[in-house]
Amino acid sequence: MERGWGGEARLLVFLVDARIAGKRRVAREMWVLAMDAPEIAASVRAGQFVNLGWTPGPLLRRPFSVYRVDDDRIEIVLKAVGAGTAQLLDMDRGDRVSCLGPLGRGFDLGAGPRSIVLVSGGLGVAPMPLAAREATALGMRVTWVHGARSREELCTESGGDEVIWATDDGSQGLAGTAVAAAPDADLVLACGPNPMLAAAADRWPDALVAVETYMGCGTGVCLGCAVPLKRGGYDRACKEGPVYRAADIDWTALPAHLPYAVTA
Amino acid sequence: MTGMAVTIGDLKLRGPVLAASGTFGYGTEVPLLERRALGAMVSKGIFLRPRRGTAPPRIVETPSGMLNAIGLQGPGADALIRDYAPLWADWDFPVLVNINGESASEYGELAARLDGVPGISGFEINISCPNVEQGGLYFGNDPRAAAAVTEAVRKRTTLPVWVKLTPMVSDIGVIARAVESAGADALCAINTLVGMSIDLNAGRPRLSFRTGGLSGPAIRPLAVYLAHQAARAVNIPVIGIGGIARAEDALEFLVAGCAAVQVGTATFVNPRAIADVHDGIAAYLKAKGLGSPADLPRHLPKD
């Protein structure tokens, strides 16, 4: 921690001119991009994100959960959902990406729980490998439940002590949603489309969920990433989030689908 | 020797690059800031009372720009005085508060409430926010209303009063002269333009508020033009705003007649934008052998 110049205690944030170090496909149209960002790799926690900018690129940076960390490298997982992410996927090893992070508050795994279930849907797989690693380091038994629409869209990478697959069409694992397929545990983490998280909130009010929102700045100034709270008002996904206690969010007021990288 | 100091009315600033309202929070949030480069900061806009803001989605990216409809979410005057002004009092550059109201008297009341609070060095009257149901833009496109708001604030404070103008008018010079006559110390031009973006799949606007304020490089040529028009219309300083991301962008506004500039949306993209713009201006002045931003040539044709 350092003292921010405004008097706020804040976590260290780095701006790294990161070299792309690798790219691999983990599902249909889903890729993992590795980049060299030693300062971020050394300090990022599960559920935190980086804000990426590149040239030529869209105007605004794009937020991505950190997927894995390997020595000096961080990885993100992405799909080409708009012009911006398509440009990012077109980049090659050796190209440079401006990487701001780590940002946001990650999963607080606490000290109490002995078993943990990670529930991910689609790109919601993004924060889970780091969460699995941290949970294992804390001595928890890790069950990972990953869901997608079909076998082709399931991320081929997973971890933990037990892996459960779920597909909407039943082409792999259990037929149905990841939330329905998941067993109970002392602690549940979930990430995926907002309707999936709303379903998780119904089943596990105390689950910790990482929400998806549009972001302008990623650092807490623009208030663009407003998350509606049950107790009233909004707070910022980039600063107080993106991880929340599931029951604290007003899911009826959170937009159901937010494709990133829209350049309208 | 090149100096970067500029004077806006009675306010002496160490540099011509300021942080724009709404893109800099309360000055405590932005990471990696090099404060040496900051001439002044204009805080996020506030009303007298706390405001909840609009429902998400609140922002959407557009070609070279961004639409926002935050709705002036904020803590209100009491919380501002309690939580932020004491921090600002210790800073080595002035902080101006962007003030808002639903009536001229409410603007005046807010200014009076904040007047004399240590840490607050002046006001930027927002008569141009497109994202609130009442107030905002209404005051900005009517010269009498704009003057009435300015006068209401002027009467309740001895601090510098800046007025932030909207581009959504047919002649910005008319509004500029009206608020100058009403006692403004400086003008800020421009605020965002009203814009809209439609999600074709859903068949509805991308923003929950339907419309939003357009900012970013997309608006820069218009902003340079309108800041220039405003500067020609008045004898008080004009602070240029609109799509400034690099020193060259800021220099356009300065050559167009502005005394200083504010950097906004660019801060989201580049956390070091203010320092980069400041340092680039300094390098340009030095390379041209100019002593200060006020020495920039302004050979602009008359019309």
Coordinates of C-alpha atoms in Angstrom, one line a residue:
Chain A
M1 CA 0.0 0.0 0.0
E2 CA 1.1 3.5 -0.6
R3 CA -0.4 6.8 0.6
G4 CA -2.2 8.4 -2.3
W5 CA -1.4 12.1 -2.8
G6 CA -5.0 12.9 -2.0
G7 CA -4.6 11.3 1.4
E8 CA -6.4 8.1 0.5
A9 CA -4.7 4.8 1.2
R10 CA -4.6 3.0 -2.1
L11 CA -3.3 -0.1 -3.7
L12 CA -0.4 0.4 -6.1
V13 CA -1.4 0.8 -9.7
F14 CA 1.0 0.4 -12.6
L15 CA 1.0 1.6 -16.2
V16 CA 3.0 -0.9 -18.1
D17 CA 4.0 -0.9 -21.8
A18 CA 3.5 -4.7 -22.0
R19 CA 4.8 -7.0 -24.8
I20 CA 2.4 -9.6 -26.0
A21 CA 4.1 -12.9 -25.2
G22 CA 1.7 -15.5 -26.5
K23 CA -1.8 -16.3 -27.7
R24 CA -3.7 -19.6 -27.5
R25 CA -7.3 -20.7 -28.2
V26 CA -9.2 -22.2 -25.4
A27 CA -12.7 -22.5 -26.9
R28 CA -14.5 -21.6 -30.1
E29 CA -13.6 -17.9 -30.7
M30 CA -12.2 -17.6 -27.1
W31 CA -8.5 -16.8 -26.8
V32 CA -6.0 -16.3 -24.0
L33 CA -3.5 -13.5 -24.5
A34 CA -0.3 -13.4 -22.5
M35 CA 1.7 -10.2 -21.9
D36 CA 4.8 -9.2 -19.9
A37 CA 3.8 -7.0 -17.0
P38 CA 6.0 -7.9 -14.1
E39 CA 4.8 -5.3 -11.6
I40 CA 1.1 -6.3 -12.2
A41 CA 1.9 -10.0 -12.2
A42 CA 3.6 -9.6 -8.8
S43 CA 0.7 -7.8 -7.1
V44 CA -2.6 -8.9 -8.8
R45 CA -5.3 -10.8 -6.8
A46 CA -8.1 -13.0 -8.1
G47 CA -11.0 -10.9 -9.4
Q48 CA -8.9 -7.8 -10.1
F49 CA -8.6 -6.5 -13.6
V50 CA -6.4 -4.6 -16.0
N51 CA -7.5 -1.8 -18.3
L52 CA -5.9 -2.3 -21.8
G53 CA -5.2 0.3 -24.5
W54 CA -3.6 -0.3 -27.9
T55 CA -2.7 1.3 -31.1
P56 CA -4.6 1.5 -33.4
G57 CA -7.4 0.9 -31.0
P58 CA -10.7 2.3 -29.8
L59 CA -10.8 5.5 -27.8
L60 CA -11.4 4.0 -24.4
R61 CA -9.4 1.3 -22.7
R62 CA -11.1 -2.1 -22.2
P63 CA -11.2 -3.9 -18.8
F64 CA -10.2 -7.6 -18.6
S65 CA -10.0 -9.8 -15.5
V66 CA -6.6 -11.2 -15.0
Y67 CA -6.9 -14.9 -15.9
R68 CA -3.5 -16.4 -15.0
V69 CA -0.2 -15.3 -13.8
D70 CA 3.1 -16.9 -14.7
D71 CA 6.3 -15.3 -13.4
D72 CA 6.4 -11.9 -15.1
R73 CA 3.4 -12.6 -17.3
I74 CA -0.3 -12.0 -17.0
E75 CA -2.9 -13.5 -19.1
I76 CA -6.4 -12.4 -20.1
V77 CA -9.2 -14.2 -21.8
L78 CA -11.2 -12.6 -24.6
K79 CA -13.6 -13.1 -27.5
A80 CA -13.9 -10.7 -30.4
V81 CA -17.2 -9.2 -29.5
G82 CA -16.6 -5.8 -31.2
A83 CA -14.2 -3.9 -33.3
G84 CA -11.9 -3.2 -30.4
T85 CA -11.4 -6.7 -29.2
A86 CA -11.1 -7.9 -32.9
Q87 CA -8.1 -5.5 -33.2
L88 CA -6.6 -6.8 -30.0
L89 CA -6.9 -10.3 -31.2
D90 CA -5.2 -9.4 -34.5
M91 CA -2.1 -8.3 -32.6
D92 CA 1.0 -10.6 -32.7
R93 CA 3.7 -11.7 -30.3
G94 CA 6.0 -8.8 -29.8
D95 CA 3.3 -6.1 -30.2
R96 CA 2.8 -3.7 -27.3
V97 CA -0.3 -3.1 -25.2
S98 CA -0.6 -0.4 -22.6
C99 CA -1.7 -2.1 -19.5
L100 CA -3.1 -0.3 -16.4
G101 CA -3.5 -2.3 -13.2
P102 CA -4.2 -4.1 -11.1
L103 CA -7.5 -2.4 -10.7
G104 CA -10.6 -3.0 -8.6
R105 CA -11.1 -5.2 -5.5
G106 CA -10.8 -8.9 -6.0
F107 CA -12.3 -11.9 -4.2
D108 CA -11.9 -11.8 -0.4
L109 CA -11.5 -15.5 0.3
G110 CA -11.2 -14.9 4.0
A111 CA -9.8 -17.5 6.4
G112 CA -12.8 -19.5 7.4
P113 CA -14.1 -21.5 4.5
R114 CA -12.8 -25.1 3.9
S115 CA -14.6 -25.8 0.6
I116 CA -15.1 -23.4 -2.3
V117 CA -17.1 -23.7 -5.5
L118 CA -16.1 -21.6 -8.6
V119 CA -19.1 -21.1 -10.9
S120 CA -18.3 -19.7 -14.3
G121 CA -20.3 -19.1 -17.5
G122 CA -18.7 -18.4 -20.8
L123 CA -16.1 -15.6 -20.5
G124 CA -16.9 -15.6 -16.8
V125 CA -14.1 -18.2 -16.6
A126 CA -11.7 -15.1 -16.6
P127 CA -11.1 -14.6 -12.8
M128 CA -11.3 -18.3 -11.8
P129 CA -7.8 -19.7 -12.4
L130 CA -6.4 -17.1 -10.0
A131 CA -9.2 -17.8 -7.5
A132 CA -8.5 -21.5 -7.7
R133 CA -4.8 -20.9 -7.0
E134 CA -5.5 -18.6 -4.1
A135 CA -8.1 -21.0 -2.6
T136 CA -5.7 -23.9 -2.9
A137 CA -3.0 -21.9 -1.2
L138 CA -5.4 -21.3 1.7
G139 CA -6.0 -25.1 1.9
M140 CA -9.5 -25.1 0.6
R141 CA -11.0 -27.9 -1.5
V142 CA -11.8 -26.4 -4.9
T143 CA -14.7 -27.4 -7.1
W144 CA -14.9 -25.7 -10.5
V145 CA -18.2 -25.7 -12.3
H146 CA -18.0 -24.2 -15.8
G147 CA -20.9 -23.7 -18.2
A148 CA -21.4 -22.6 -21.8
R149 CA -24.0 -22.9 -24.5
S150 CA -22.3 -25.9 -26.1
R151 CA -19.3 -28.1 -26.0
E152 CA -17.4 -26.0 -28.5
E153 CA -17.8 -22.9 -26.4
L154 CA -16.6 -24.5 -23.2
C155 CA -13.2 -23.3 -22.1
T156 CA -10.8 -26.3 -22.3
E157 CA -8.8 -25.1 -19.3
S158 CA -9.8 -25.5 -15.7
G159 CA -8.4 -26.5 -12.4
G160 CA -9.1 -27.4 -8.8
D161 CA -9.8 -30.7 -7.1
E162 CA -13.0 -31.4 -9.1
V163 CA -14.3 -30.1 -12.4
I164 CA -17.9 -30.2 -13.4
W165 CA -19.0 -29.2 -16.9
A166 CA -22.5 -27.9 -17.9
T167 CA -23.8 -27.0 -21.3
D168 CA -27.2 -25.6 -22.3
D169 CA -27.5 -28.2 -25.1
G170 CA -26.2 -31.1 -23.1
S171 CA -23.3 -31.6 -25.6
Q172 CA -20.8 -32.0 -22.7
G173 CA -21.3 -32.6 -19.0
L174 CA -24.6 -31.9 -17.4
A175 CA -27.4 -30.4 -19.4
G176 CA -28.4 -27.0 -18.0
T177 CA -26.8 -24.1 -16.3
A178 CA -23.6 -23.9 -14.3
V179 CA -25.6 -22.6 -11.3
A180 CA -27.9 -25.6 -11.4
A181 CA -25.0 -28.0 -11.8
A182 CA -23.0 -26.7 -8.9
P183 CA -22.9 -28.3 -5.5
D184 CA -23.0 -26.2 -2.3
A185 CA -19.9 -25.2 -0.4
D186 CA -18.7 -23.0 2.4
L187 CA -18.0 -20.3 -0.2
V188 CA -19.2 -19.7 -3.7
L189 CA -17.6 -17.5 -6.3
A190 CA -19.4 -16.7 -9.6
C191 CA -18.7 -14.9 -12.8
G192 CA -20.6 -14.8 -16.0
P193 CA -23.4 -13.0 -17.7
N194 CA -25.5 -10.9 -15.4
P195 CA -28.6 -13.1 -15.6
M196 CA -26.5 -16.0 -14.5
L197 CA -25.2 -14.0 -11.6
A198 CA -28.8 -13.1 -10.7
A199 CA -29.6 -16.8 -10.6
A200 CA -26.6 -17.4 -8.4
A201 CA -27.8 -14.7 -6.1
D202 CA -31.1 -16.4 -5.7
R203 CA -29.4 -19.7 -4.7
W204 CA -26.4 -18.3 -2.7
P205 CA -27.1 -14.8 -1.3
D206 CA -23.6 -14.8 0.2
A207 CA -21.8 -15.8 -3.0
L208 CA -19.1 -13.4 -4.2
V209 CA -19.8 -12.4 -7.8
A210 CA -17.7 -10.5 -10.3
V211 CA -20.0 -8.3 -12.4
E212 CA -19.7 -7.1 -15.9
T213 CA -20.3 -3.4 -16.7
Y214 CA -19.2 -0.8 -19.2
M215 CA -16.3 1.2 -17.8
G216 CA -15.0 4.6 -18.8
C217 CA -11.9 5.2 -16.7
G218 CA -11.5 2.0 -14.6
T219 CA -10.1 4.1 -11.8
G220 CA -13.1 5.5 -10.0
V221 CA -13.6 9.0 -11.4
C222 CA -16.1 8.8 -14.2
L223 CA -18.9 6.9 -12.4
G224 CA -19.8 5.2 -15.7
C225 CA -19.7 1.7 -14.3
A226 CA -22.5 2.2 -11.8
V227 CA -23.7 -0.9 -10.1
P228 CA -27.2 -0.6 -8.5
L229 CA -27.3 -1.7 -4.9
K230 CA -30.2 -3.3 -3.0
R231 CA -29.8 -0.7 -0.2
G232 CA -30.3 2.0 -2.8
G233 CA -27.9 4.1 -4.9
Y234 CA -25.0 3.0 -7.0
D235 CA -21.3 2.3 -6.5
R236 CA -18.5 1.8 -8.9
A237 CA -17.6 -1.6 -10.3
C238 CA -14.1 -0.4 -11.0
K239 CA -13.4 0.7 -7.4
E240 CA -15.7 -0.9 -4.8
G241 CA -16.2 -3.9 -7.2
P242 CA -16.1 -5.7 -9.5
V243 CA -16.6 -8.3 -6.8
Y244 CA -19.8 -8.0 -4.7
R245 CA -21.8 -10.1 -2.3
A246 CA -24.5 -11.4 -4.6
A247 CA -27.5 -10.3 -2.5
D248 CA -26.2 -6.7 -2.3
I249 CA -26.8 -6.0 -6.0
D250 CA -30.2 -4.9 -7.3
W251 CA -30.2 -7.4 -10.2
T252 CA -33.4 -6.0 -11.7
A253 CA -31.7 -2.7 -12.3
L254 CA -28.4 -4.1 -13.7
P255 CA -28.5 -4.4 -17.5
A256 CA -28.7 -8.1 -18.5
H257 CA -26.3 -8.0 -21.4
L258 CA -23.4 -5.6 -22.0
P259 CA -21.3 -6.6 -25.0
Y260 CA -17.9 -5.0 -24.5
A261 CA -16.0 -3.2 -27.3
V262 CA -18.9 -1.6 -28.9
T263 CA -17.8 1.2 -31.2
A264 CA -21.2 2.6 -32.3
Chain B
M1 CA 13.4 31.2 -20.0
T2 CA 10.0 29.6 -20.6
G3 CA 7.5 29.9 -17.9
M4 CA 4.2 28.1 -17.8
A5 CA 2.3 30.2 -15.4
V6 CA -1.0 31.8 -16.5
T7 CA -3.4 34.2 -14.9
I8 CA -7.2 33.7 -15.1
G9 CA -8.8 36.8 -13.5
D10 CA -7.4 37.0 -10.0
L11 CA -6.2 33.4 -10.0
K12 CA -2.6 32.7 -10.7
L13 CA -2.0 29.2 -12.0
R14 CA 1.3 27.5 -12.3
G15 CA 0.4 26.0 -15.7
P16 CA -2.2 26.3 -18.4
V17 CA -3.4 22.6 -18.2
L18 CA -6.4 22.0 -15.9
A19 CA -8.3 18.9 -15.0
A20 CA -11.9 19.0 -16.3
S21 CA -14.9 18.5 -14.2
G22 CA -16.5 15.0 -14.2
T23 CA -13.3 13.3 -15.4
F24 CA -11.2 13.8 -12.3
G25 CA -13.6 12.9 -9.5
Y26 CA -12.6 14.9 -6.4
G27 CA -8.9 14.6 -7.2
T28 CA -8.2 11.8 -4.9
E29 CA -8.9 8.9 -7.2
V30 CA -6.7 9.3 -10.3
P31 CA -3.6 7.1 -10.1
L32 CA -0.1 7.9 -11.4
L33 CA -0.9 11.6 -11.4
E34 CA 2.0 14.0 -11.7
R35 CA 0.6 16.9 -9.8
R36 CA 3.4 19.3 -10.7
A37 CA 1.7 19.5 -14.1
L38 CA -1.7 20.4 -12.9
G39 CA -2.6 24.1 -13.1
A40 CA -5.9 23.6 -11.3
M41 CA -8.6 21.1 -10.8
V42 CA -12.3 21.4 -11.4
S43 CA -14.1 19.0 -9.2
K44 CA -17.0 16.7 -10.2
G45 CA -20.2 18.7 -10.5
I46 CA -22.4 18.8 -7.4
F47 CA -25.8 20.0 -6.4
L48 CA -26.8 21.4 -3.0
R49 CA -28.2 18.0 -2.0
P50 CA -26.9 14.5 -2.7
R51 CA -28.0 13.0 -6.1
R52 CA -28.4 9.4 -7.1
G53 CA -27.5 9.7 -10.7
T54 CA -29.0 7.8 -13.7
A55 CA -29.4 4.1 -14.1
P56 CA -26.8 2.0 -16.1
P57 CA -25.8 1.8 -18.8
R58 CA -24.3 5.2 -18.3
I59 CA -21.6 5.3 -20.9
V60 CA -21.1 4.1 -24.5
E61 CA -18.2 4.5 -26.8
T62 CA -18.8 6.2 -30.2
P63 CA -16.3 6.9 -33.1
S64 CA -13.5 8.9 -31.5
G65 CA -15.8 9.8 -28.6
M66 CA -17.8 8.8 -25.6
L67 CA -21.4 9.4 -24.6
N68 CA -22.1 9.7 -20.9
A69 CA -25.2 10.1 -18.9
I70 CA -24.0 10.0 -15.3
G71 CA -26.7 12.4 -14.1
L72 CA -24.4 14.4 -11.8
Q73 CA -24.3 11.7 -9.1
G74 CA -22.8 13.3 -6.1
P75 CA -22.7 13.6 -2.4
G76 CA -24.1 17.2 -2.0
A77 CA -22.6 20.2 -0.4
D78 CA -22.3 19.1 3.2
A79 CA -20.4 15.9 2.3
L80 CA -18.1 17.9 -0.1
I81 CA -17.3 20.3 2.7
R82 CA -16.7 17.5 5.2
D83 CA -14.9 14.9 3.1
Y84 CA -13.0 16.7 0.3
A85 CA -12.4 20.4 1.0
P86 CA -10.1 19.7 4.0
L87 CA -7.9 17.6 1.7
W88 CA -7.9 20.3 -1.0
A89 CA -6.8 22.9 1.5
D90 CA -3.4 21.1 1.7
W91 CA -2.8 21.0 -2.0
D92 CA -0.5 23.3 -3.9
F93 CA -2.9 24.1 -6.7
P94 CA -6.4 25.6 -6.6
V95 CA -9.6 23.5 -6.7
L96 CA -12.7 24.9 -8.2
V97 CA -16.1 23.3 -7.6
N98 CA -18.4 22.7 -10.5
I99 CA -21.8 23.8 -9.2
N100 CA -25.3 23.0 -10.4
G101 CA -28.9 23.8 -9.5
E102 CA -32.5 23.6 -10.6
S103 CA -33.0 27.3 -10.3
A104 CA -30.9 30.4 -10.3
S105 CA -31.4 30.8 -6.5
E106 CA -30.3 27.3 -5.9
Y107 CA -27.0 27.9 -7.7
G108 CA -26.6 31.0 -5.5
E109 CA -27.5 29.1 -2.4
L110 CA -24.9 26.4 -3.2
A111 CA -22.2 29.1 -3.9
A112 CA -23.0 30.8 -0.6
R113 CA -22.8 27.4 1.3
L114 CA -19.3 26.7 -0.2
D115 CA -18.0 30.3 0.0
G116 CA -15.2 30.7 2.4
V117 CA -14.7 27.0 2.9
P118 CA -10.9 26.4 3.1
G119 CA -9.8 24.4 0.1
I120 CA -12.3 25.8 -2.3
S121 CA -10.7 28.5 -4.6
G122 CA -13.6 29.2 -6.9
F123 CA -16.6 28.0 -8.8
E124 CA -17.3 26.7 -12.3
I125 CA -21.0 27.3 -12.9
N126 CA -22.4 24.4 -14.9
I127 CA -25.2 25.7 -17.1
S128 CA -24.6 23.1 -19.7
C129 CA -25.0 19.6 -18.4
P130 CA -27.2 17.6 -20.8
N131 CA -27.8 14.8 -18.3
V132 CA -30.1 16.2 -15.8
E133 CA -33.9 16.6 -16.1
Q134 CA -34.1 20.1 -14.6
G135 CA -31.5 22.8 -14.7
G136 CA -28.4 22.2 -16.7
L137 CA -28.8 22.9 -20.4
Y138 CA -31.9 25.0 -19.9
F139 CA -29.9 27.7 -18.4
G140 CA -27.1 27.5 -20.9
N141 CA -29.0 28.2 -24.1
D142 CA -30.9 31.2 -23.0
P143 CA -28.8 34.4 -22.5
R144 CA -31.2 35.8 -19.8
A145 CA -31.3 32.6 -17.8
A146 CA -27.5 32.2 -18.1
A147 CA -27.0 35.7 -16.9
A148 CA -29.5 35.2 -14.0
V149 CA -27.6 32.2 -12.8
T150 CA -24.2 33.9 -13.1
E151 CA -25.6 36.9 -11.2
A152 CA -27.1 34.8 -8.5
V153 CA -23.7 33.2 -7.8
R154 CA -21.8 36.4 -8.2
K155 CA -23.8 38.0 -5.4
R156 CA -23.1 35.2 -3.0
T157 CA -19.3 34.9 -3.3
T158 CA -16.2 36.9 -3.7
L159 CA -14.3 33.9 -5.1
P160 CA -13.6 33.5 -8.9
V161 CA -16.7 32.5 -10.9
W162 CA -16.2 30.7 -14.2
V163 CA -19.1 29.8 -16.4
K164 CA -19.0 26.6 -18.5
L165 CA -20.8 27.1 -21.8
T166 CA -22.8 24.6 -23.9
P167 CA -22.1 24.1 -27.6
M168 CA -25.8 23.5 -28.1
V169 CA -26.6 27.1 -29.1
S170 CA -26.8 29.0 -32.4
D171 CA -24.5 31.8 -31.3
I172 CA -22.1 31.1 -28.4
G173 CA -21.0 34.8 -28.4
V174 CA -24.5 35.9 -27.2
I175 CA -24.4 33.7 -24.2
A176 CA -20.7 34.6 -23.6
R177 CA -21.4 38.3 -23.5
A178 CA -24.5 37.8 -21.3
V179 CA -22.5 36.0 -18.6
E180 CA -19.6 38.3 -18.8
S181 CA -22.0 41.3 -18.2
A182 CA -23.4 39.3 -15.2
G183 CA -20.1 39.2 -13.5
A184 CA -18.3 36.0 -14.7
D185 CA -14.5 36.1 -14.2
A186 CA -13.8 33.6 -17.0
L187 CA -15.6 31.3 -19.4
C188 CA -15.1 27.6 -20.0
A189 CA -15.9 26.4 -23.5
I190 CA -17.2 23.8 -24.2
N191 CA -19.2 21.3 -22.4
T192 CA -20.4 18.0 -24.0
L193 CA -22.8 17.9 -27.0
V194 CA -26.0 16.0 -26.7
G195 CA -25.8 12.8 -28.6
M196 CA -27.5 9.4 -28.9
S197 CA -26.5 5.9 -29.9
I198 CA -29.0 3.2 -30.8
D199 CA -28.6 -0.6 -30.2
L200 CA -30.0 -2.1 -33.4
N201 CA -30.5 -5.5 -31.9
A202 CA -32.6 -4.2 -29.0
G203 CA -34.1 -1.4 -31.1
R204 CA -33.5 1.1 -28.3
P205 CA -31.0 3.7 -27.1
R206 CA -27.7 2.3 -25.7
L207 CA -27.9 4.6 -22.7
S208 CA -30.7 4.2 -20.2
F209 CA -31.1 8.0 -20.1
R210 CA -31.7 7.8 -23.9
T211 CA -29.2 10.7 -24.6
G212 CA -25.8 11.5 -23.3
G213 CA -23.0 14.1 -23.4
L214 CA -20.5 13.5 -26.3
S215 CA -16.9 14.1 -25.4
G216 CA -13.5 13.1 -26.7
P217 CA -11.5 13.8 -29.9
A218 CA -14.7 13.7 -32.0
I219 CA -15.8 17.1 -30.7
R220 CA -12.4 18.9 -30.9
P221 CA -12.8 20.9 -34.1
L222 CA -16.1 22.2 -33.0
A223 CA -14.7 23.0 -29.5
V224 CA -11.8 24.9 -31.0
Y225 CA -14.2 26.9 -33.2
L226 CA -16.6 27.7 -30.3
A227 CA -13.9 28.5 -27.8
H228 CA -12.5 30.9 -30.5
Q229 CA -15.9 32.5 -31.0
A230 CA -16.4 32.9 -27.3
A231 CA -12.9 34.4 -26.9
R232 CA -13.7 36.9 -29.6
A233 CA -16.9 37.9 -28.0
V234 CA -15.6 38.8 -24.5
N235 CA -12.8 40.5 -22.6
I236 CA -12.5 37.9 -19.9
P237 CA -10.3 34.8 -20.3
V238 CA -11.7 31.7 -22.0
I239 CA -10.6 28.2 -20.9
G240 CA -10.7 25.8 -23.8
I241 CA -12.2 22.3 -23.4
G242 CA -13.0 19.5 -25.8
G243 CA -11.1 16.4 -27.0
I244 CA -7.7 17.5 -25.8
A245 CA -5.4 14.5 -25.5
R246 CA -2.0 15.8 -26.7
A247 CA 0.0 19.1 -26.5
E248 CA -0.8 19.9 -30.1
D249 CA -4.5 19.8 -29.3
A250 CA -4.1 22.2 -26.4
L251 CA -2.0 24.5 -28.5
E252 CA -4.8 24.8 -31.0
F253 CA -7.1 26.1 -28.3
L254 CA -4.4 28.5 -27.0
V255 CA -3.7 29.9 -30.4
A256 CA -7.4 30.2 -31.0
G257 CA -7.5 32.7 -28.1
C258 CA -7.8 30.6 -24.9
A259 CA -5.8 31.4 -21.8
A260 CA -5.8 27.8 -20.5
V261 CA -7.3 24.4 -21.3
Q262 CA -9.0 21.6 -19.5
V263 CA -8.2 18.0 -20.2
G264 CA -11.1 15.5 -19.6
T265 CA -11.9 12.3 -21.3
A266 CA -8.2 11.8 -22.3
T267 CA -7.4 11.1 -18.7
F268 CA -9.4 7.9 -18.9
V269 CA -7.3 6.7 -21.7
N270 CA -4.0 8.0 -20.5
P271 CA -3.6 8.5 -16.8
R272 CA -0.6 10.7 -17.6
A273 CA -2.5 12.9 -20.1
I274 CA -2.3 16.1 -18.1
A275 CA 1.5 15.8 -17.6
D276 CA 2.0 14.8 -21.2
V277 CA 0.0 17.9 -22.5
H278 CA 1.8 20.2 -20.0
D279 CA 5.2 18.9 -20.9
G280 CA 4.5 19.0 -24.6
I281 CA 3.4 22.7 -24.4
A282 CA 6.5 23.6 -22.5
A283 CA 8.7 21.8 -25.1
Y284 CA 6.9 23.6 -27.9
L285 CA 7.3 27.1 -26.3
K286 CA 10.9 26.4 -25.7
A287 CA 11.5 25.2 -29.2
K288 CA 9.8 28.4 -30.6
G289 CA 11.7 30.6 -28.2
L290 CA 8.5 31.8 -26.5
G291 CA 8.5 33.0 -22.9
S292 CA 5.0 31.8 -21.9
P293 CA 1.7 30.5 -23.3
A294 CA 0.5 34.1 -23.6
D295 CA 3.3 34.7 -26.2
L296 CA 1.8 32.2 -28.7
P297 CA 1.1 33.8 -32.1
R298 CA -2.5 34.4 -32.8
H299 CA -2.7 35.3 -36.5
L300 CA -6.3 34.3 -36.9
P301 CA -8.3 35.8 -39.7
K302 CA -11.1 38.1 -38.9
D303 CA -14.4 37.3 -40.5

